[in-house]
Each structure stands twice: as C-alpha cells, then as structure tokens.
mmCIF file of C-alpha atoms and ligand atoms in Angstrom:
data_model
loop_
_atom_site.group_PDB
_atom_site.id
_atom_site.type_symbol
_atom_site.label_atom_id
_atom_site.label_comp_id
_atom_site.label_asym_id
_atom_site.label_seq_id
_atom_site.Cartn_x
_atom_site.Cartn_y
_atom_site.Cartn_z
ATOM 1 C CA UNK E 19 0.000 0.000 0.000
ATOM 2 C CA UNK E 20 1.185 3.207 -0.928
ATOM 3 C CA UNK E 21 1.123 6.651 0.765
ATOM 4 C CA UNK E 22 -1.543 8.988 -0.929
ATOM 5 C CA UNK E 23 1.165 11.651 -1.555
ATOM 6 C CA UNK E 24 2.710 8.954 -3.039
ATOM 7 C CA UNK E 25 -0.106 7.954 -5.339
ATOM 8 C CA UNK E 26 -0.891 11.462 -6.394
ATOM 9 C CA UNK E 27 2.332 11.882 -7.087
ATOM 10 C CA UNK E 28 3.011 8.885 -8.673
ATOM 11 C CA UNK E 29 -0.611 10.315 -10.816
ATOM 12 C CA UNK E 30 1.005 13.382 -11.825
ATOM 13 C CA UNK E 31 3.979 11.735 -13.320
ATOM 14 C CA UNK E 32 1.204 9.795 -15.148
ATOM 15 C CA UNK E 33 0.251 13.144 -16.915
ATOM 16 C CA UNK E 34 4.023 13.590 -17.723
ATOM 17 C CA UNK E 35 4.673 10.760 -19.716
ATOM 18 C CA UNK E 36 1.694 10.931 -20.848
ATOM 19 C CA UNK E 37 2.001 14.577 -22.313
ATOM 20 C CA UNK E 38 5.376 13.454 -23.763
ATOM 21 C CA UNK E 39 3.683 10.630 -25.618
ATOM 22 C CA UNK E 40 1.197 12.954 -27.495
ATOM 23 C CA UNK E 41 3.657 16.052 -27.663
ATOM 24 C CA UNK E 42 6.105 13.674 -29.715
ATOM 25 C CA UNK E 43 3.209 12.356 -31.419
ATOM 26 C CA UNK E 44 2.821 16.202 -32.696
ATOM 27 C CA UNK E 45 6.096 16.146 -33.129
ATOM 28 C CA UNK E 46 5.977 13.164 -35.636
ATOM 29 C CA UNK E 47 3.674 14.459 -37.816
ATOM 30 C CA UNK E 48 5.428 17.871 -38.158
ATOM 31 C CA UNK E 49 8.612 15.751 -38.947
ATOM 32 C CA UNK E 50 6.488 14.150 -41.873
ATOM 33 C CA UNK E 51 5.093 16.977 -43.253
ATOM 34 C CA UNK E 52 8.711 18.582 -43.329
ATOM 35 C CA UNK E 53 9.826 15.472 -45.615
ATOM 36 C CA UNK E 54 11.460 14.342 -42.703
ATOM 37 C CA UNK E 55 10.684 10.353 -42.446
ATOM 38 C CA UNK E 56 14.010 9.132 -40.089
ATOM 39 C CA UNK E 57 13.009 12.133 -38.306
ATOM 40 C CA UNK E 58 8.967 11.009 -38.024
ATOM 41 C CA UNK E 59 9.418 7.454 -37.142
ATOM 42 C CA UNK E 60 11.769 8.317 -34.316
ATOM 43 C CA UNK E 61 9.253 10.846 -33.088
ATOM 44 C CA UNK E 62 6.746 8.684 -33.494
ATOM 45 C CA UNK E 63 8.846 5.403 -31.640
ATOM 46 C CA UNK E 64 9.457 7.651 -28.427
ATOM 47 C CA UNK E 65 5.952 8.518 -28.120
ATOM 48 C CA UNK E 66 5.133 4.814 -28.094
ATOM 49 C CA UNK E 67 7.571 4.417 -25.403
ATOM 50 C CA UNK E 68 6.454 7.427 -23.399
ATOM 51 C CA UNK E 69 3.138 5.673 -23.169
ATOM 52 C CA UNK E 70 4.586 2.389 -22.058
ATOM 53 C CA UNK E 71 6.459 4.730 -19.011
ATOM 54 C CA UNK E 72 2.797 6.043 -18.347
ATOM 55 C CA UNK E 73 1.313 2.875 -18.317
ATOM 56 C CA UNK E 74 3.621 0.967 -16.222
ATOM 57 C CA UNK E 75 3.396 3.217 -13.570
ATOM 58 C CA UNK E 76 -0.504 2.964 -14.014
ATOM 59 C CA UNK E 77 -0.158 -0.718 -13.566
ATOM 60 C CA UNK E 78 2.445 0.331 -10.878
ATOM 61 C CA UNK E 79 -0.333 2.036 -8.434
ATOM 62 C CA UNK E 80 -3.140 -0.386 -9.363
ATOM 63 C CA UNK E 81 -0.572 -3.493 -7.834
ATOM 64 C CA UNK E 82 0.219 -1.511 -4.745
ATOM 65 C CA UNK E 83 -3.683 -1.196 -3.993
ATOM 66 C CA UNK E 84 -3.472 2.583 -5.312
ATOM 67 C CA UNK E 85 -5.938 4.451 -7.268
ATOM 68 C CA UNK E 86 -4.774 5.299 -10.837
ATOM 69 C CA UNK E 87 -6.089 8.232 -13.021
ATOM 70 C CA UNK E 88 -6.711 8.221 -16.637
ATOM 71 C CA UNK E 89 -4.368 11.665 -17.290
ATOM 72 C CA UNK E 90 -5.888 14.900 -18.687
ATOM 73 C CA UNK E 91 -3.825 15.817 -21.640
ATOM 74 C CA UNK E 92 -3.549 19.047 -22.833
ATOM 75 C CA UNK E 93 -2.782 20.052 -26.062
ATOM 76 C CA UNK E 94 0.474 19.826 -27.269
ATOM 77 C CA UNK E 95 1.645 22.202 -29.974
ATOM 78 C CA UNK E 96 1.312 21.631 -33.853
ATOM 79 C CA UNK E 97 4.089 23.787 -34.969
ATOM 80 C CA UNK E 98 7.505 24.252 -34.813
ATOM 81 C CA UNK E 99 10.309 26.586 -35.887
ATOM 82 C CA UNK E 100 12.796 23.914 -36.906
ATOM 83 C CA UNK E 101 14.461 20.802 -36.426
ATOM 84 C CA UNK E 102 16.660 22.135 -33.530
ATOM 85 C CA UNK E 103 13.940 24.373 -32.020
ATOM 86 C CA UNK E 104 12.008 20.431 -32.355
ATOM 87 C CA UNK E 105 14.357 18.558 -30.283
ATOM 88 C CA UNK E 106 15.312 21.561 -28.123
ATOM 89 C CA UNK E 107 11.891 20.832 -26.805
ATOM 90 C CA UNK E 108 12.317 17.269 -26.491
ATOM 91 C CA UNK E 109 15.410 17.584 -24.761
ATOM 92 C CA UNK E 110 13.877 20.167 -22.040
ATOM 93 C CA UNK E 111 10.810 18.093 -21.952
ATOM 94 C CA UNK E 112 13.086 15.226 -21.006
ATOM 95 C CA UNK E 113 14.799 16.868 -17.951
ATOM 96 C CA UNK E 114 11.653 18.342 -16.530
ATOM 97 C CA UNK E 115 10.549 14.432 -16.863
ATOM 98 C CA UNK E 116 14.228 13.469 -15.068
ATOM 99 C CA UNK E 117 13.932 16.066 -11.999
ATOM 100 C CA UNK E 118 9.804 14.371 -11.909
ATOM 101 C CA UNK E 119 11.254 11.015 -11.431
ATOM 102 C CA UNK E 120 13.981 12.724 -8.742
ATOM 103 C CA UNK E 121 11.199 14.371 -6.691
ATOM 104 C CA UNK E 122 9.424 10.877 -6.608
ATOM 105 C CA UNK E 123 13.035 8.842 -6.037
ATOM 106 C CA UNK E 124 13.210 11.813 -2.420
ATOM 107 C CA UNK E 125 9.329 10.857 -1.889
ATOM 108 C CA UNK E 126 10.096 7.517 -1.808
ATOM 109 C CA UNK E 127 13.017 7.536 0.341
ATOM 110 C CA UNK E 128 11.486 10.298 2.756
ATOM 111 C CA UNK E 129 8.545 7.907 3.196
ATOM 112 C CA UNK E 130 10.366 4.792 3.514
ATOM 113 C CA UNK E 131 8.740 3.242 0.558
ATOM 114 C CA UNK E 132 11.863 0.810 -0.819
ATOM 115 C CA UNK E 133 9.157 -0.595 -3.102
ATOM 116 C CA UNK E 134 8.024 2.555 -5.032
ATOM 117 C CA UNK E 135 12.178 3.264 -4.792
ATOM 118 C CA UNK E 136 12.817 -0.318 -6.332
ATOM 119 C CA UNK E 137 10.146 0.724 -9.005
ATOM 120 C CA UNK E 138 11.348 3.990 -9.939
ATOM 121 C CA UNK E 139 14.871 2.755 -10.393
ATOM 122 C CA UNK E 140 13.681 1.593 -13.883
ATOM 123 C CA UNK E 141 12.878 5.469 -14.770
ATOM 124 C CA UNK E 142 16.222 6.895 -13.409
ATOM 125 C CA UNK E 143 17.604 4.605 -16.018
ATOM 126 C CA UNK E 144 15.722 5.252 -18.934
ATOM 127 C CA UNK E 145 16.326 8.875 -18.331
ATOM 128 C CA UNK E 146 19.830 8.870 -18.162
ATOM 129 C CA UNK E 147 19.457 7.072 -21.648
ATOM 130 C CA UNK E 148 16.969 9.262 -22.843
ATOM 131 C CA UNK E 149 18.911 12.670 -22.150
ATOM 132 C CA UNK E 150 21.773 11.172 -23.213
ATOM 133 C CA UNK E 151 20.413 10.376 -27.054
ATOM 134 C CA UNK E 152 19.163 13.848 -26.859
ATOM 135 C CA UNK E 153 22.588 15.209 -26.105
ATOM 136 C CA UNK E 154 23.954 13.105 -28.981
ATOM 137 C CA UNK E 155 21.049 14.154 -31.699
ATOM 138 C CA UNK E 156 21.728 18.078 -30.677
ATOM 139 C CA UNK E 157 24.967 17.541 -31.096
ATOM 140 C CA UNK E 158 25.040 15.941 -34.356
ATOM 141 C CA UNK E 159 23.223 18.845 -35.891
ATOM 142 C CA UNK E 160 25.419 20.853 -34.494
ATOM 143 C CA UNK E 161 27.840 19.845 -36.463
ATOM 144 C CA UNK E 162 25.957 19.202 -39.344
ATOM 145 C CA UNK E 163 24.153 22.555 -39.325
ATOM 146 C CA UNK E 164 20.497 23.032 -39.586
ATOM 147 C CA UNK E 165 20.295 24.640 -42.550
ATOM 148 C CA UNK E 166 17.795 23.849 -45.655
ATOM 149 C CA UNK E 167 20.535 21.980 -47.662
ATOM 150 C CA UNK E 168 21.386 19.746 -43.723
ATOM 151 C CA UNK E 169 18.321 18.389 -43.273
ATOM 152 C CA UNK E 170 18.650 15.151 -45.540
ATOM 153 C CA UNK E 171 21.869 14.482 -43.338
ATOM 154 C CA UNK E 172 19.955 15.294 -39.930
ATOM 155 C CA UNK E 173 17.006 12.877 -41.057
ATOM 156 C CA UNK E 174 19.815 10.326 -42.207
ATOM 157 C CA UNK E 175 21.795 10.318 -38.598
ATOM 158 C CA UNK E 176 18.624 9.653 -36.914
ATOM 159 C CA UNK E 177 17.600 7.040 -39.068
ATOM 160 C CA UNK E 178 20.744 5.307 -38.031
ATOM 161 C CA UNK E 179 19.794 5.586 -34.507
ATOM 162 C CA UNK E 180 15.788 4.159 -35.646
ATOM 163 C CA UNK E 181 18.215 1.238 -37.040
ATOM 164 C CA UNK E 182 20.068 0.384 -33.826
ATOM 165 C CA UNK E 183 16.842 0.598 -32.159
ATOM 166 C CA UNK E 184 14.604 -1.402 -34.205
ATOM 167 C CA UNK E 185 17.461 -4.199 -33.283
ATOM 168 C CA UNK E 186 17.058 -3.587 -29.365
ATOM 169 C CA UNK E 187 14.408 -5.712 -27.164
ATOM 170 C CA UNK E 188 11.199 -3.672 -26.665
ATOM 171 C CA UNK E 189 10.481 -2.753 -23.303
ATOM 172 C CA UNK E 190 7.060 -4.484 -21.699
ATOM 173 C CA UNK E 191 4.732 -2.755 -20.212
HETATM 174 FE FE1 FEO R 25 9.191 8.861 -19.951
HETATM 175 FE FE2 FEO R 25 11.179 10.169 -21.536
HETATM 176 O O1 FEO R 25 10.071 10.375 -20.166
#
C-alpha cells in the first residue's frame, strides 16, 4: 500500500509521460510533413515508449492497492520553428521528466517506501538514456548545421539511430 502523496504523485507523473507521448506524437507528424521520415518514425517510436512509461506506472499504483487516473492531456503544440527548435523541446521536456522522477526517487526515500524506490529505479535509467540520445542528436546537428541543404543528413543520422533501435528488445509494459 502506498502513501496517498505517493499515489498522487506517482498520478502526476502519469500526466508527464503521458504529455510526452502525445507532444512527440505532434512532433511526428510535423517531422512528416517537413519530408522528414528518419526524423517522423523516431518521433513517433518515443511517443510509443512514453506511453509504455505512463502505463507501467498505471499498472504500478493499481498493484500496490493505489488508485490510478486516466491523465488529462492538454494540447500539445502543432508547430515548430525547426528541427533544432524540435528537439530543443524534447530535450527540455526530457529533464523536466528526469527532476519528476527525482522528486518521486526523495518521496520515496522520505517515506520509507523501498518498493516505489525499487520501481522507480527503472525510470532513473531510462532517463539517463533518454537525455543522453538527446545530447547526442543536438549535437550531431550541431555539427551538421540546420540549414535547408542539412536536413537530408539530420534525417539520415537519426535514421541510423531508428536502425540500432529497431534491433534492441522492446520494453514491456
Ligand atoms: Fe518517460 Fe522520456 O520520459
């Protein structure tokens, strides 16, 4: 049994991944309308997984006799500037997820709850990852350039990274 704190807490990260999910859903289709298709699927993989991280934690609160809420989504934006300005967002979006999952690793600890700890050591994990692959995409365009005549090599780099992927074990829910 968890806290309440705990489980509203544990709800609010639920509207977290969840926003992430359909922001990067957004994000895909802006990616295909640019002409953009390594660019969309990867957009369109993490929002997959971003609803796999909401829904395990939904499963998460339902096992420890919690009370899980269906998320209220708000809209995510349609439009942006450019490729950079895209994962920009992604990337801040990503460590505003990482300091969530902090403030629910110091929840856990302050309440004594080493199973919500054990649980959450998954997500410190996949962030580290997460940010990290950020770091390395805004990096690559860096050097690349985001220029008209660079975005057939951005789209290409990150189709090499939708390659390694495709080859990695999917994560279960
Ligand atoms: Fe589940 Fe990437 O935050």
């Amino acid at each position: 049994m968890i806290s309440i704190q705990m489980q509203d807490a544990l709800n609010q990260q639920i509207v977290l991944e969840g926003y992430a999910s359909f922001l990067y859903l957004s994000m895909a289709s802006w990616c295909d309308h640019k002409g953009l298709p390594g660019c969309a699927q990867f957009m369109h993989r993490q929002s997959d997984e971003e609803r796999v991280h909401m829904l395990k934690i939904f499963h998460y609160i339902s096992e420890v006799d919690g009370f899980a809420r269906s998320p209220e989504i708000k809209q995510p934006p349609h439009e942006f500037e450019s490729i950079v300005e895209l994962f920009e967002m992604v990337f801040a979006h990503e460590q505003k997820v990482t300091a969530a999952i902090n403030h629910l690793v110091d929840l856990s600890i302050k309440e004594n709850d080493h199973t919500t700890l054990n649980f959450l050591q998954w997500y410190v994990m996949e962030q580290r990852e997460e940010e990290a692959q950020m770091r390395f995409i805004l990096d690559r365009i860096k050097l690349i350039g985001d220029g008209p005549q660079c975005l057939y090599y951005i789209d290409k780099e990150v189709e090499e990274i939708n390659k390694k992927a495709a080859k990695a074990p999917a994560t279960a829910v």
